[in-house]
Structure formats: C-alpha cells, structure tokens
Coordinates of C-alpha atoms and ligand atoms in Angstrom, one line a residue:
M1 CA -0.1 0.0 -0.1
I2 CA 1.3 3.4 -0.8
K3 CA 0.0 6.8 0.4
L4 CA 1.0 10.4 0.5
H5 CA 2.7 11.8 3.2
N6 CA 3.4 15.4 4.2
L7 CA 6.9 15.4 5.5
M8 CA 6.2 18.9 6.8
E9 CA 4.1 17.1 9.5
D10 CA 7.2 15.1 10.6
E11 CA 9.4 18.2 10.8
V12 CA 6.8 20.4 12.9
E13 CA 6.5 17.4 15.3
Y14 CA 10.0 17.3 15.9
I15 CA 10.4 20.9 16.2
I16 CA 7.3 21.1 18.8
D17 CA 8.9 18.2 20.7
K18 CA 12.2 20.2 20.9
L19 CA 10.6 23.6 21.8
L20 CA 8.1 22.2 24.5
K21 CA 10.7 20.6 26.4
K22 CA 12.4 24.0 27.0
R23 CA 9.2 25.7 27.7
K24 CA 7.8 24.7 30.9
D25 CA 5.5 27.6 30.9
V26 CA 3.4 26.0 27.9
C27 CA 1.0 23.3 28.4
S28 CA 1.9 20.1 26.5
C29 CA -1.3 18.2 26.8
E30 CA -2.4 16.5 23.6
K31 CA -5.0 19.0 22.6
C32 CA -2.6 21.9 23.0
R33 CA 0.3 20.1 21.1
L34 CA -2.1 19.1 18.2
D35 CA -3.4 22.9 18.2
I36 CA 0.3 24.1 17.9
E37 CA 0.7 21.5 15.1
A38 CA -2.3 22.5 13.3
I39 CA -1.6 26.2 13.4
S40 CA 2.0 25.7 12.4
L41 CA 1.1 23.4 9.4
N42 CA -1.5 25.9 8.0
N43 CA 1.0 28.6 7.9
L44 CA 3.9 26.4 6.2
P45 CA 3.9 25.0 2.7
P46 CA 3.4 21.2 2.6
K47 CA 5.8 18.8 1.4
Y48 CA 4.3 15.7 0.0
V49 CA 6.0 12.6 -0.9
V50 CA 4.6 9.2 -2.1
T51 CA 5.6 6.6 0.6
K52 CA 5.1 3.0 1.1
M53 CA 3.6 1.9 4.5
G54 CA 6.5 1.8 6.9
E55 CA 9.0 2.9 4.4
I56 CA 11.8 5.0 6.0
Y57 CA 12.4 8.0 3.9
E58 CA 15.1 10.6 4.2
R59 CA 14.1 13.4 6.5
L60 CA 17.0 15.8 6.2
D61 CA 17.3 15.9 2.5
I62 CA 14.6 18.9 2.3
M63 CA 16.2 20.6 5.3
N64 CA 18.9 23.3 5.8
F65 CA 19.5 25.6 8.4
Q66 CA 17.7 28.7 6.9
F67 CA 14.5 26.2 6.5
E68 CA 14.8 25.0 10.0
A69 CA 15.2 28.5 11.4
D70 CA 11.8 29.6 9.5
L71 CA 10.0 26.6 11.0
V72 CA 11.2 27.2 14.5
K73 CA 9.7 30.9 14.0
E74 CA 6.4 29.5 12.8
V75 CA 6.1 27.1 15.7
E76 CA 7.1 29.6 18.2
K77 CA 4.4 31.7 16.9
A78 CA 1.8 29.0 17.1
I79 CA 2.9 28.1 20.7
Q80 CA 2.5 31.8 21.6
I81 CA -1.1 31.6 20.3
V82 CA -2.0 28.3 22.1
K83 CA -0.4 29.7 25.3
D84 CA -2.3 32.9 25.1
S85 CA -5.7 31.0 24.7
P86 CA -5.6 27.2 25.2
H87 CA -8.4 25.4 23.8
H88 CA -8.3 22.5 26.2
T89 CA -11.0 21.9 28.7
D90 CA -10.8 20.3 32.3
M91 CA -12.9 17.5 30.8
E92 CA -10.4 16.8 27.9
R93 CA -7.3 16.8 30.3
Ligands
ZN1 ZN1 -3.3 21.9 27.0

C-alpha cells in the first residue's frame, strides 16, 4: 500500500517536541500540542512525498539551516497563540 505523506508534519512534530521540552510555561497536553501543530502546518507549505507503508524516507534532504530557522519561527508563533488562549478544557485533560 502506498500513500501520500506530508514531510512537513514530521518536521513540525519534531520541532514542537524540541521547543516544548524547553518551555515549561506552555501546556503540553495532547490538545494543545495538536493545536500548535495545526496552526504551524496551516502557515507552512506542505511537502508531499509518495511513500510505502512503513518505509523510511530521508528526513533531512529537504532541510537546511535557514529552512529550520523558519520552521522554528512559525512553531514559536503557534506556541504563543495556544499559550495565550488554550482550547483544552478540564474535561479533556
Ligand atoms: Zn493543554
């Protein structure tokens, strides 16, 4: 089985992980993480590849320093938005 995969999702998840580890002031519950991911991905161009299920693909071949810096900037913005108005409720936590 083959499917489309947006490499940007992996990159954004990776960067959110990295940033949230350093930001103890930001909620890292599943809802907030996904909100941060959604906001970031909506502001970034997708990078689609065709992939076989379970196939390992090169993650770094689309990456360079400037690109990573831009990603970090977008994710930082998304973190700030979610931090200012988190959408989680007590019931979801
Ligand atoms: Zn939360």
